[in-house]
Each structure stands twice: as structure tokens, then as C-alpha cells.
Amino acid sequence: MAEKYQLFIDGKWRDAGDGATMPAINPYNQEVWAHVPVATAGDVEDAVAAARRAFDTAWSKTSPGERAKLLNKVADMLDADADRMALLETTDNGKVIRETQNQMGYAARIFRYYAAWADKMHGDVVPLDQKDTLDLAIREPYGVVACVTAWNSPVAILTNTLPAALAAGNCVILKPSEHASVTTLEVAKMCDKAGFPAGVVQVVTGAGETGAALTGSKGIDKISFTGSPAVGRMISAAAGANLKPVTMELGGKSPNIVFDDADFDRALIGALAGIFGATGQTCIAGSRLLVQRGVYDRMVEGLAGRAAQIKMGDPRDKETEMGTAANEPQFNKILSFIEAAKGDGARLVAGGKRADGPGLENGYFIEPTIFADVRNDMKVAAEEIFGPVLSIIPFDTEEEAIAIANDTPYGLTNYVQTQDPARANRMARVLRSGMVEMNGQGRAAGSPFGGMKQSGNGREGGIFGIEDFLEIKAVSGWTPDA
Ligand code: NAD
């Protein structure tokens, strides 16, 4: 029996005002496995009002130490419940279980990370201009934060915002994607159980209309959005009309630049993981592989051979290496990009169509697909696909690689594979992206995460992420002798 979920508003679980629901569909077998409410504008306004009440009467009076305790309790629950949570997320969006399990561990780690920041956000004493006065710069939470998120990694995405916003002292209203809402509601259950006061953490589920009602509300103080640039523009416009600050985590078309002097085997594995991990449905996918001529043919051949061996199947099976497209619209979108690349004359060297075979019949499976000899202005290289489609682009010189890498409206991340430290240093400085990752080392929990250009603004992660949820207030003119 498909489970029926409810909204979480003002500490209570309830149906949508008009009783409307939407189906949660398992992309592996297209079965409806849960029902999720579609919040009305009235439900959203109830949540906004409850958040304001909670902020004024309870949360703003809660000590940072107490906030930290609550966040740590959620972290413990995420750890204890990691297997079930991973299974739910895999059922909802087809991401393989080995990835969702890692992400639950990451979520617990980040809740603890921000719990530790809660009582450390000091202000400043400003150097005096006048005698007998004291000038302070103190930090305060915004109040009510709206977090609208995408479907590809719901828990990991909310983990990049929710604990930081709460540690900073804000109340948070979450609006997960209509394509994968369940695990966000499950995290709200944990917050409820941990003892967060009513109205501090709330979830309104639904599609774009629910998101628009939330981000267009005059009662919120700050918006955090993770999703596409197209929707980011709409939310920025709504935020602009109400003069609300926004943090945007948007799309990417990230270059992975492999120089002749790279550790070849490592670069090859990294390139595969960078585009076929998460079925390519990650904002930081290394979807444009720029390869220097000296290793170009060998790299194309090596990648094509390995891509054909990637094991697809039930995403809940630990042996499965690549899962499905997360939903039907995304599945169709990916296939249309593959057709466009063929039409533009890119050389198909692996995959190139819907995957079939035993166990794949009812799922939104797409073959790991690689195009070689791609030009940067072809649609397949210019636009974000958000799927398992790699574009390989050859280059001769470092200058050419930089020009191609930066020739994109996006600026989320760049990956660089080189064993030359001077080159690594040069590249880190000239690449126009919020993040640059050298030789596949990954990032620490404290690293800033976010993009330049149309990949977004503001930063999540580390101290930068919690600062993003705090305002600065000047307090001056106090006379100690008075
Ligand atoms: P999307 O923009 O279609 O939807 C994101 C969210 O916005 C959903 O919850 C949706 O219901 C909501 N929404 C839709 N219309 C709205 C409106 N008018 N007002 C308010 N909310 C509205 O994105 P998606 O398809 O869910 O996710 C894929 C995109 O997300 C990709 O571009 C990907 O790169 C990006 N993404 C970015 C990051 C990052 O951290 N930079 C992480 C994950 C995904």
C-alpha cells in the first residue's frame, strides 16, 4: 500500500487545505509508491505565519547551545536511520543505494558541523571614532527563511541549507521538489521528534505553484533556492518585487580539464565518476571533458570501453553502478539532447539511447553516453543536460583550455587534472567558477559551495554558509560611564 504523507505546519501533520495530493513515482518501475500533499496558497501562508510566531515567541529566545543540542539530535537520528532513509530516497529518485547511503552519512556530518557553529558566530568591536562610545557589529538571524529545493539529492541539498539556517537562529520553511518530496518530510519528522518548537521547521510540498506562493510571500525574510536557472530567474524577480535577499544554487556545465601531464588512469576514473555518478544528475557533473591532444585518442577509447561496462539495474541493489533518470520529464529531456548531439555531428563513441535488457524494461534507464570531437558551441556542450551524457572536446594549449572552459554562462565548478603544481596554481586563479577541484581530491565539510555567473550567488558550506543566513546589525553610541 502506498503511504500517504502530510504537510508539517506549526508542529502538526495535516492534509492540504483542499485535500489535493500528487503521486510519488518510483522511476525504476514507474509504480506509485506514496502520495504527497499539494499545499495550497492558504497552507503556505499558515506556515509563514506560524514561522513568524515561532521566531518571535520561541526560537529567537532559544540559546545557541540549545539550538546545537537539537541539531545534534537530528544528526544522531540520521545516522541511526540512514539505511531506511537511503532506501526511501533511492525509491523516490532512482539514485543508486551506494550513493544515497553515503549522502545520509554526509547529512549527519553536516548537521553536527553546523551544531558546532551555533555558539561561535561572534560579532565585532569596531575601532572608535569618538571617545566614550562603543561601536559593535552584531549578527542576527533573518527570521523566516524559505528553502526551495531540487529533486536530484533532496537530503544532501537540504543539508546544505537547513542546519546552517537553524544554527544561525532562523525558522525554516522547506519546499522540496514535486519529483522527490518524501525524504524532506522524513527529516521534518526527525526535527519534530528532536523537540524543535512548533513552527521552527516546516514542510510545504507541491509543485511550482506552491513554491511561487512561498517565495512570493511578503512574510518571509530570506530565500534559499536550489534548482534551475530558469526558475531561479522567476524567484529572483519575485524576491526583487518584495526586496527579499536570495541565495541561488543553480545549474552547471562544468569542465573537467585533463592535461597531458595528468595521472592518466586516475583522470580516466575521475572522468567516468564525474559524469556517470548520480546518472549525471548533479549540478557539479563534469559534463564537458577537455582533453589535451597528447592523450586525447587514448582517453576517448578508454572512456568508451569503460562506459559500456557500467552496470545498470535496480538502484536498490548495492551492485548497481548507475541508476535511472529520476523522472519521466528528465528522461525525455536527456534523450532529446542525445538526438541533438547526433544531429549536430558530434561523434558518438558510447551509448546513445534508452537502455534495455533484463531488469531495465520499466525504468527510465539511459545508456552511459559519450560524444567525442564535440565543439563547445554545440547544444550538447553549451547547455546543462543533467544526465549521463559526456561531451569530449580536444585542446592543444593551456590558453585554449582556459578559453573553452570559461566560454559558458555557467560557473559552478572546474576540475583540473595535472601533475604540474605551477600549472595547477595558474588554473585555479583564472577559471571563472565558484569552485575548482584539482586531481579529484574532493572538498571538506567546511569548504564554500556555490557558483559564479549563472550558476548562482551566495555560498553554502562552512562558515560562509552560516554567514549567509545572518544579518549584521550596528550597535553604537553606548557610553560606559553614563
Ligand atoms: P527546477 O528549477 O525545475 O525546480 C526546483 C524547485 O523549484 C522545485 O522545488 C520546484 O517545484 C520549484 N519551482 C518551480 N517553479 C517555481 C516557481 N515559479 N517559484 C518557486 N519555486 C518553483 O529544478 P529541478 O529540475 O528540480 O533541478 C534541476 C536543477 O537544479 C539543475 O539545473 C541543477 O543543476 C540544479 N541544482 C543545483 C544545485 C546546486 O547546488 N548548485 C544542486 C542540485 C541541483
Coordinates of C-alpha atoms and ligand atoms in Angstrom, one line a residue:
M1 CA 0.0 0.0 0.0
A2 CA 1.3 3.4 -1.0
E3 CA 2.0 5.5 2.1
K4 CA 0.1 8.8 2.4
Y5 CA 2.3 11.7 3.6
Q6 CA 1.1 15.0 5.2
L7 CA 2.3 18.6 5.4
F8 CA 4.2 19.7 8.5
I9 CA 2.9 23.1 9.6
D10 CA 3.0 24.7 13.1
G11 CA 4.2 21.4 14.7
K12 CA 1.2 19.5 13.3
W13 CA 0.8 16.9 10.5
R14 CA -2.1 17.8 8.2
D15 CA -3.5 17.3 4.7
A16 CA -3.5 20.1 2.1
G17 CA -6.3 22.6 2.6
D18 CA -8.2 21.2 -0.4
G19 CA -7.1 17.6 0.2
A20 CA -5.1 17.5 -3.1
T21 CA -2.2 15.1 -3.4
M22 CA 0.3 14.1 -6.0
P23 CA 1.8 10.7 -6.6
A24 CA 5.4 9.8 -5.8
I25 CA 6.6 7.6 -8.7
N26 CA 9.4 5.1 -8.5
P27 CA 11.5 5.7 -11.7
Y28 CA 12.8 2.2 -11.6
N29 CA 9.3 0.6 -12.2
Q30 CA 7.0 3.6 -12.7
E31 CA 4.9 2.4 -9.7
V32 CA 3.1 4.9 -7.4
W33 CA 4.7 4.2 -4.1
A34 CA 3.5 7.1 -2.0
H35 CA 1.1 10.1 -2.0
V36 CA 2.2 13.6 -1.1
P37 CA 0.0 16.6 -0.4
V38 CA -0.1 19.6 -2.7
A39 CA -0.1 22.6 -0.4
T40 CA -2.4 25.5 -1.3
A41 CA -1.5 29.1 -1.0
G42 CA -3.5 29.2 2.2
D43 CA -1.4 26.3 3.6
V44 CA 1.7 28.2 2.7
E45 CA 0.5 31.4 4.4
D46 CA -0.3 29.3 7.5
A47 CA 3.3 28.1 7.5
V48 CA 4.6 31.6 7.1
A49 CA 2.5 32.9 10.0
A50 CA 3.5 30.0 12.2
A51 CA 7.2 30.6 11.4
R52 CA 6.9 34.2 12.4
R53 CA 5.1 33.3 15.7
A54 CA 7.7 30.7 16.4
F55 CA 10.6 33.1 15.7
D56 CA 9.1 35.9 17.9
T57 CA 8.0 33.8 20.8
A58 CA 10.3 30.8 21.0
W59 CA 13.2 30.4 18.6
S60 CA 14.8 33.9 19.0
K61 CA 14.8 33.2 22.8
T62 CA 16.5 29.8 22.4
S63 CA 20.2 29.8 23.3
P64 CA 22.7 28.9 20.7
G65 CA 23.7 25.9 22.9
E66 CA 20.1 24.6 22.9
R67 CA 19.9 25.0 19.1
A68 CA 23.1 23.0 18.8
K69 CA 21.7 20.2 21.0
L70 CA 18.6 19.9 18.8
L71 CA 20.7 19.8 15.6
N72 CA 22.9 17.1 17.1
K73 CA 19.8 15.0 18.0
V74 CA 18.8 15.1 14.3
A75 CA 22.3 14.1 13.3
D76 CA 22.0 11.0 15.6
M77 CA 18.7 10.1 14.1
L78 CA 20.0 10.5 10.5
D79 CA 22.8 8.1 11.4
A80 CA 20.5 5.6 13.1
D81 CA 18.0 5.7 10.3
A82 CA 20.5 6.0 7.4
D83 CA 19.6 2.7 5.7
R84 CA 15.8 3.4 5.7
M85 CA 16.3 7.0 4.5
A86 CA 18.7 5.9 1.7
L87 CA 16.1 3.4 0.6
L88 CA 13.4 6.0 0.5
E89 CA 15.5 8.4 -1.5
T90 CA 16.5 5.7 -3.9
T91 CA 12.9 4.7 -4.4
D92 CA 11.9 8.3 -5.0
N93 CA 14.5 9.4 -7.5
G94 CA 16.4 6.3 -8.8
K95 CA 19.8 7.3 -7.4
V96 CA 21.8 4.2 -6.6
I97 CA 21.8 3.0 -3.0
R98 CA 25.5 3.2 -2.6
E99 CA 25.3 6.9 -3.3
T100 CA 22.2 7.7 -1.2
Q101 CA 23.8 5.8 1.7
N102 CA 26.9 7.9 1.5
Q103 CA 24.7 11.0 1.4
M104 CA 22.9 10.1 4.6
G105 CA 26.3 9.9 6.3
Y106 CA 27.2 13.3 4.8
A107 CA 23.9 14.7 6.1
A108 CA 24.6 13.7 9.7
R109 CA 28.1 15.0 9.4
I110 CA 26.9 18.4 8.3
F111 CA 24.1 18.7 10.9
R112 CA 26.9 18.1 13.5
Y113 CA 29.2 20.6 11.7
Y114 CA 26.6 23.4 12.0
A115 CA 25.6 22.4 15.5
A116 CA 29.2 23.3 16.4
W117 CA 29.0 26.7 14.8
A118 CA 25.7 27.7 16.6
D119 CA 27.5 29.4 19.5
K120 CA 30.6 30.7 17.7
M121 CA 29.2 33.4 15.4
H122 CA 30.9 36.3 17.1
G123 CA 30.3 39.9 16.2
D124 CA 33.0 42.6 16.1
V125 CA 34.0 45.6 18.1
V126 CA 34.5 48.5 15.7
P127 CA 37.5 50.8 16.3
L128 CA 36.3 54.0 17.9
D129 CA 35.9 57.4 16.2
Q130 CA 34.6 59.1 19.3
K131 CA 35.6 59.0 22.9
D132 CA 33.3 57.2 25.4
T133 CA 31.3 55.4 22.8
L134 CA 31.3 51.8 21.9
D135 CA 30.6 50.5 18.4
L136 CA 29.6 46.9 17.9
A137 CA 28.7 44.9 14.8
I138 CA 26.5 42.0 15.9
R139 CA 25.0 39.2 13.9
E140 CA 21.3 38.4 13.9
P141 CA 19.2 35.7 12.1
Y142 CA 17.0 37.0 9.3
G143 CA 13.9 35.4 10.9
V144 CA 11.8 33.3 8.4
V145 CA 13.8 31.6 5.6
A146 CA 12.1 29.8 2.7
C147 CA 14.2 27.0 1.2
V148 CA 13.1 25.6 -2.2
T149 CA 15.0 22.6 -3.4
A150 CA 15.6 20.3 -6.4
W151 CA 14.9 16.5 -6.8
N152 CA 18.3 15.1 -7.5
S153 CA 19.6 14.7 -3.9
P154 CA 16.9 16.1 -1.7
V155 CA 18.5 15.3 1.7
A156 CA 22.0 16.4 0.7
I157 CA 20.6 19.6 -0.7
L158 CA 18.5 20.5 2.3
T159 CA 21.6 19.6 4.4
N160 CA 23.4 22.4 2.7
T161 CA 20.9 24.9 4.0
L162 CA 18.6 23.7 6.8
P163 CA 21.2 23.1 9.6
A164 CA 23.1 26.3 8.8
A165 CA 19.9 28.4 8.8
L166 CA 18.7 26.8 12.1
A167 CA 22.1 27.1 13.8
A168 CA 22.0 30.8 12.8
G169 CA 18.7 31.1 14.6
N170 CA 16.2 31.2 11.7
C171 CA 12.9 29.4 11.3
V172 CA 12.8 27.5 8.0
I173 CA 10.0 26.5 5.6
L174 CA 11.1 23.8 3.2
K175 CA 9.6 23.3 -0.2
P176 CA 11.1 20.1 -1.8
S177 CA 10.7 19.2 -5.4
E178 CA 7.4 17.7 -6.5
H179 CA 9.5 14.8 -8.1
A180 CA 11.1 13.8 -4.8
S181 CA 9.5 15.1 -1.6
V182 CA 9.4 12.2 0.8
T183 CA 12.8 12.3 2.5
T184 CA 12.4 16.0 3.2
L185 CA 9.1 15.1 5.1
E186 CA 11.1 12.4 6.9
V187 CA 13.7 14.9 8.0
A188 CA 10.9 17.1 9.3
K189 CA 9.7 14.1 11.4
M190 CA 13.1 13.9 12.9
C191 CA 13.1 17.6 13.7
D192 CA 9.7 17.1 15.3
K193 CA 10.9 14.2 17.4
A194 CA 14.1 16.0 18.4
G195 CA 12.0 18.8 20.0
F196 CA 12.3 21.8 17.8
P197 CA 9.5 24.2 18.8
A198 CA 6.4 24.2 16.6
G199 CA 6.9 26.4 13.5
V200 CA 10.7 26.3 13.5
V201 CA 11.0 23.6 10.8
Q202 CA 8.0 23.2 8.5
V203 CA 7.5 21.5 5.1
V204 CA 5.0 22.5 2.4
T205 CA 5.0 20.1 -0.5
G206 CA 3.8 20.7 -4.0
A207 CA 5.0 21.9 -7.4
G208 CA 5.9 25.3 -8.8
E209 CA 2.7 27.0 -7.7
T210 CA 3.4 26.1 -4.1
G211 CA 7.0 27.3 -4.5
A212 CA 5.8 30.5 -6.0
A213 CA 3.3 31.1 -3.2
L214 CA 6.2 30.6 -0.7
T215 CA 8.9 32.7 -2.4
G216 CA 6.4 35.4 -3.3
S217 CA 5.1 35.7 0.3
K218 CA 5.7 39.1 1.9
G219 CA 6.0 37.3 5.3
I220 CA 9.4 35.7 4.6
D221 CA 12.7 37.4 5.2
K222 CA 15.2 35.4 3.0
I223 CA 15.1 32.9 0.2
S224 CA 17.4 30.0 -0.4
F225 CA 16.9 28.3 -3.8
T226 CA 18.5 25.2 -5.3
G227 CA 17.3 24.5 -8.8
S228 CA 17.4 25.5 -12.5
P229 CA 18.5 29.0 -13.7
A230 CA 15.0 29.3 -15.4
V231 CA 13.2 29.0 -12.1
G232 CA 16.0 30.9 -10.3
R233 CA 15.1 33.9 -12.5
M234 CA 11.5 33.7 -11.6
I235 CA 12.2 33.5 -7.9
S236 CA 14.7 36.4 -8.2
A237 CA 12.1 38.5 -9.8
A238 CA 9.5 37.7 -7.1
A239 CA 12.2 38.4 -4.4
G240 CA 13.0 41.6 -6.1
A241 CA 9.4 42.8 -6.1
N242 CA 9.4 42.3 -2.3
L243 CA 13.1 43.3 -1.8
K244 CA 14.0 39.9 -0.2
P245 CA 17.6 38.6 -0.3
V246 CA 18.2 35.4 -2.1
T247 CA 20.9 32.8 -2.3
M248 CA 20.9 30.8 -5.5
E249 CA 22.4 27.4 -6.2
L250 CA 21.8 26.8 -9.9
G251 CA 22.9 24.7 -12.7
G252 CA 26.3 24.0 -14.2
K253 CA 28.2 22.8 -17.3
S254 CA 31.4 22.0 -15.5
P255 CA 34.7 21.5 -17.4
N256 CA 37.0 18.6 -16.4
I257 CA 40.3 19.6 -17.9
V258 CA 42.8 16.7 -18.5
F259 CA 46.4 17.8 -19.4
D260 CA 48.9 15.5 -21.0
D261 CA 50.8 15.5 -17.7
A262 CA 47.9 14.2 -15.6
D263 CA 47.9 10.8 -13.9
F264 CA 46.1 9.2 -16.8
D265 CA 44.4 6.2 -15.1
R266 CA 43.2 8.4 -12.2
A267 CA 41.9 11.0 -14.6
L268 CA 40.0 8.4 -16.6
I269 CA 38.3 7.0 -13.5
G270 CA 37.6 10.5 -12.3
A271 CA 36.0 11.5 -15.7
L272 CA 33.7 8.5 -15.5
A273 CA 32.6 9.1 -11.9
G274 CA 32.2 12.8 -12.7
I275 CA 29.6 12.3 -15.4
F276 CA 28.0 8.9 -14.7
G277 CA 27.9 9.2 -10.9
A278 CA 24.3 10.1 -9.9
T279 CA 23.4 9.3 -13.5
G280 CA 24.9 12.7 -14.4
Q281 CA 22.0 14.3 -12.4
T282 CA 24.2 16.5 -10.3
C283 CA 24.8 20.2 -10.6
I284 CA 28.6 19.6 -10.3
A285 CA 28.8 16.9 -13.0
G286 CA 31.9 17.1 -15.1
S287 CA 29.9 17.2 -18.3
R288 CA 32.5 18.8 -20.6
L289 CA 35.7 16.8 -20.7
L290 CA 38.5 18.9 -22.2
V291 CA 41.4 16.6 -23.1
Q292 CA 44.8 17.7 -24.4
R293 CA 45.8 16.2 -27.8
G294 CA 48.7 14.1 -26.5
V295 CA 46.3 11.8 -24.5
Y296 CA 43.1 12.5 -26.5
D297 CA 42.7 9.3 -28.5
R298 CA 43.7 7.1 -25.7
M299 CA 41.3 8.9 -23.3
V300 CA 38.4 8.6 -25.8
E301 CA 39.0 5.0 -26.4
G302 CA 39.5 4.2 -22.7
L303 CA 36.3 6.0 -21.6
A304 CA 34.2 4.4 -24.3
G305 CA 35.3 0.9 -23.3
R306 CA 34.7 1.6 -19.6
A307 CA 31.3 3.3 -20.1
A308 CA 30.0 0.2 -21.9
Q309 CA 30.8 -1.9 -18.8
I310 CA 28.9 0.2 -16.3
K311 CA 26.3 -2.0 -14.6
M312 CA 22.8 -0.7 -14.6
G313 CA 19.9 -2.3 -12.7
D314 CA 17.7 -1.9 -9.7
P315 CA 19.0 1.2 -7.9
R316 CA 18.3 -0.6 -4.5
D317 CA 20.9 -3.2 -5.4
K318 CA 24.4 -2.5 -4.0
E319 CA 26.0 -3.9 -7.1
T320 CA 24.2 -1.4 -9.4
E321 CA 26.6 1.3 -10.6
M322 CA 24.2 3.6 -12.4
G323 CA 20.5 4.2 -11.8
T324 CA 17.7 5.8 -13.7
A325 CA 16.8 9.2 -14.8
A326 CA 14.8 10.5 -11.8
N327 CA 11.5 11.1 -13.6
E328 CA 9.8 11.0 -16.9
P329 CA 10.3 14.6 -18.0
Q330 CA 14.0 14.4 -17.2
F331 CA 14.3 11.1 -19.1
N332 CA 12.7 12.7 -22.2
K333 CA 14.9 15.8 -21.9
I334 CA 18.1 13.7 -21.8
L335 CA 17.1 11.7 -24.9
S336 CA 16.3 14.9 -26.8
F337 CA 19.8 16.2 -26.0
I338 CA 21.4 13.0 -27.3
E339 CA 19.4 13.3 -30.6
A340 CA 20.5 17.0 -30.9
A341 CA 24.2 16.0 -30.5
K342 CA 23.8 13.3 -33.2
G343 CA 22.2 15.9 -35.4
D344 CA 25.0 18.4 -34.8
G345 CA 27.6 15.9 -36.0
A346 CA 29.2 15.0 -32.6
R347 CA 30.9 11.6 -32.8
L348 CA 29.0 9.0 -30.7
V349 CA 31.5 6.6 -29.1
A350 CA 29.4 5.1 -26.3
G351 CA 25.7 4.6 -25.6
G352 CA 23.3 7.0 -27.3
K353 CA 19.9 5.6 -26.5
R354 CA 17.4 4.3 -23.9
A355 CA 19.0 1.3 -22.1
D356 CA 17.2 -2.0 -22.4
G357 CA 17.9 -5.5 -21.2
P358 CA 16.7 -7.7 -18.3
G359 CA 15.5 -5.7 -15.3
L360 CA 15.6 -2.4 -17.2
E361 CA 12.3 -2.7 -19.0
N362 CA 10.1 -0.4 -16.8
G363 CA 12.7 2.0 -15.7
Y364 CA 13.9 5.4 -17.1
F365 CA 17.3 4.0 -18.0
I366 CA 19.6 5.7 -20.4
E367 CA 22.9 4.2 -21.6
P368 CA 26.1 6.0 -20.4
T369 CA 26.6 8.1 -23.4
I370 CA 29.8 9.7 -24.7
F371 CA 30.3 12.1 -27.7
A372 CA 33.8 12.8 -28.9
D373 CA 35.1 15.7 -31.2
V374 CA 32.5 18.0 -29.7
R375 CA 32.7 21.7 -30.3
N376 CA 31.9 23.9 -27.4
D377 CA 29.2 25.7 -29.2
M378 CA 27.2 22.6 -29.9
K379 CA 24.0 22.3 -27.8
V380 CA 25.3 19.2 -26.1
A381 CA 28.2 21.2 -24.7
A382 CA 26.6 24.5 -24.3
E383 CA 23.5 23.7 -22.2
E384 CA 23.1 21.8 -19.0
I385 CA 21.6 18.3 -19.7
F386 CA 21.6 16.9 -16.1
G387 CA 22.0 13.3 -17.4
P388 CA 24.7 10.7 -18.3
V389 CA 26.0 12.4 -21.4
L390 CA 29.6 13.4 -21.7
S391 CA 31.0 15.8 -24.3
I392 CA 34.7 15.4 -25.0
I393 CA 36.4 18.4 -26.5
P394 CA 40.1 18.3 -27.6
F395 CA 42.6 21.2 -27.0
D396 CA 46.2 21.9 -27.7
T397 CA 47.4 24.6 -25.3
E398 CA 46.7 25.7 -21.7
E399 CA 45.4 29.0 -23.0
E400 CA 43.0 27.2 -25.3
A401 CA 41.7 25.1 -22.4
I402 CA 41.1 28.1 -20.3
A403 CA 39.2 29.9 -23.1
I404 CA 37.0 26.9 -23.7
A405 CA 36.4 26.2 -20.0
N406 CA 35.4 29.8 -19.4
D407 CA 33.2 30.1 -22.5
T408 CA 30.0 29.2 -20.8
P409 CA 27.2 31.2 -19.0
Y410 CA 27.8 28.8 -16.0
G411 CA 30.4 29.0 -13.3
L412 CA 29.8 26.3 -10.7
T413 CA 33.0 24.2 -10.7
N414 CA 36.0 23.3 -12.7
Y415 CA 38.0 20.1 -12.4
V416 CA 41.7 20.1 -13.3
Q417 CA 43.9 17.1 -13.8
T418 CA 47.6 17.9 -13.9
Q419 CA 50.8 16.9 -12.0
D420 CA 52.4 20.3 -12.6
P421 CA 51.9 22.4 -9.4
A422 CA 52.7 25.7 -11.2
R423 CA 50.0 24.9 -13.8
A424 CA 47.5 23.9 -11.1
N425 CA 48.1 27.2 -9.3
R426 CA 47.7 29.2 -12.6
M427 CA 44.5 27.4 -13.5
A428 CA 42.9 27.8 -10.0
R429 CA 43.2 31.6 -10.5
V430 CA 41.9 32.1 -14.0
L431 CA 39.0 29.7 -14.1
R432 CA 35.7 31.5 -13.5
S433 CA 33.8 29.3 -11.2
G434 CA 32.9 29.2 -7.5
M435 CA 34.9 26.0 -7.0
V436 CA 38.0 24.5 -8.6
E437 CA 38.9 20.9 -7.8
M438 CA 42.4 19.6 -8.5
N439 CA 43.1 15.9 -9.2
G440 CA 39.9 14.6 -7.8
Q441 CA 40.6 15.3 -4.2
G442 CA 37.0 16.3 -3.2
R443 CA 36.0 19.0 -0.7
A444 CA 35.9 19.3 3.0
A445 CA 32.7 19.9 5.0
G446 CA 34.0 23.4 5.8
S447 CA 34.5 24.4 2.1
P448 CA 32.4 27.0 0.5
F449 CA 29.9 25.6 -2.1
G450 CA 28.4 27.8 -4.8
G451 CA 28.7 29.3 -8.2
M452 CA 29.7 32.4 -10.2
K453 CA 27.9 33.7 -13.3
Q454 CA 24.5 31.9 -13.9
S455 CA 25.4 29.1 -11.5
G456 CA 24.2 31.3 -8.7
N457 CA 25.1 33.7 -6.0
G458 CA 25.9 33.4 -2.3
R459 CA 27.6 30.4 -0.7
E460 CA 26.7 27.4 1.2
G461 CA 29.1 25.3 3.3
G462 CA 31.4 26.1 6.1
I463 CA 31.4 29.4 7.9
F464 CA 30.3 31.0 4.6
G465 CA 27.1 29.0 4.7
I466 CA 26.1 30.2 8.1
E467 CA 27.1 33.8 7.4
D468 CA 24.7 33.7 4.5
F469 CA 21.8 33.2 7.0
L470 CA 22.8 36.1 9.3
E471 CA 22.4 39.8 9.0
I472 CA 24.8 42.4 10.5
K473 CA 23.5 45.0 12.9
A474 CA 25.5 48.0 14.1
V475 CA 25.0 49.0 17.7
S476 CA 26.7 52.2 18.6
G477 CA 26.7 55.2 20.9
W478 CA 26.6 53.4 24.2
T479 CA 28.6 55.3 26.9
P480 CA 30.1 53.1 29.6
D481 CA 30.3 56.0 32.1
A482 CA 26.7 57.1 31.7
Ligands
NAD1 P1 13.6 23.3 -11.0 O1 14.2 24.7 -11.1 O2 12.7 22.9 -12.1 O3 12.9 23.2 -9.6 C1 13.5 23.4 -8.4 C2 12.4 23.7 -7.4 O4 11.7 25.0 -7.7 C3 11.3 22.7 -7.2 O5 11.0 22.5 -5.8 C4 10.1 23.3 -8.0 O6 8.9 22.9 -7.5 C5 10.3 24.8 -7.6 N1 9.7 25.7 -8.5 C6 9.3 25.6 -9.8 N2 8.8 26.7 -10.3 C7 8.8 27.6 -9.3 C8 8.4 29.0 -9.1 N3 7.8 29.6 -10.2 N4 8.5 29.6 -8.0 C9 9.1 28.9 -6.9 N5 9.5 27.6 -7.0 C10 9.3 27.0 -8.1 O7 14.9 22.4 -10.9 P2 15.0 20.8 -10.8 O8 14.6 20.3 -12.2 O9 14.2 20.4 -9.6 O10 16.5 20.6 -10.5 C11 17.5 20.6 -11.5 C12 18.3 21.8 -11.5 O11 18.8 22.1 -10.2 C13 19.5 21.8 -12.4 O12 19.7 23.0 -13.1 C14 20.6 21.6 -11.3 O13 21.9 22.0 -11.8 C15 20.2 22.4 -10.2 N6 20.8 22.0 -9.0 C16 21.8 22.9 -8.4 C17 22.4 22.5 -7.3 C18 23.5 23.4 -6.7 O14 23.8 23.3 -5.5 N7 24.0 24.4 -7.4 C19 22.2 21.3 -6.7 C20 21.2 20.5 -7.2 C21 20.6 20.8 -8.4

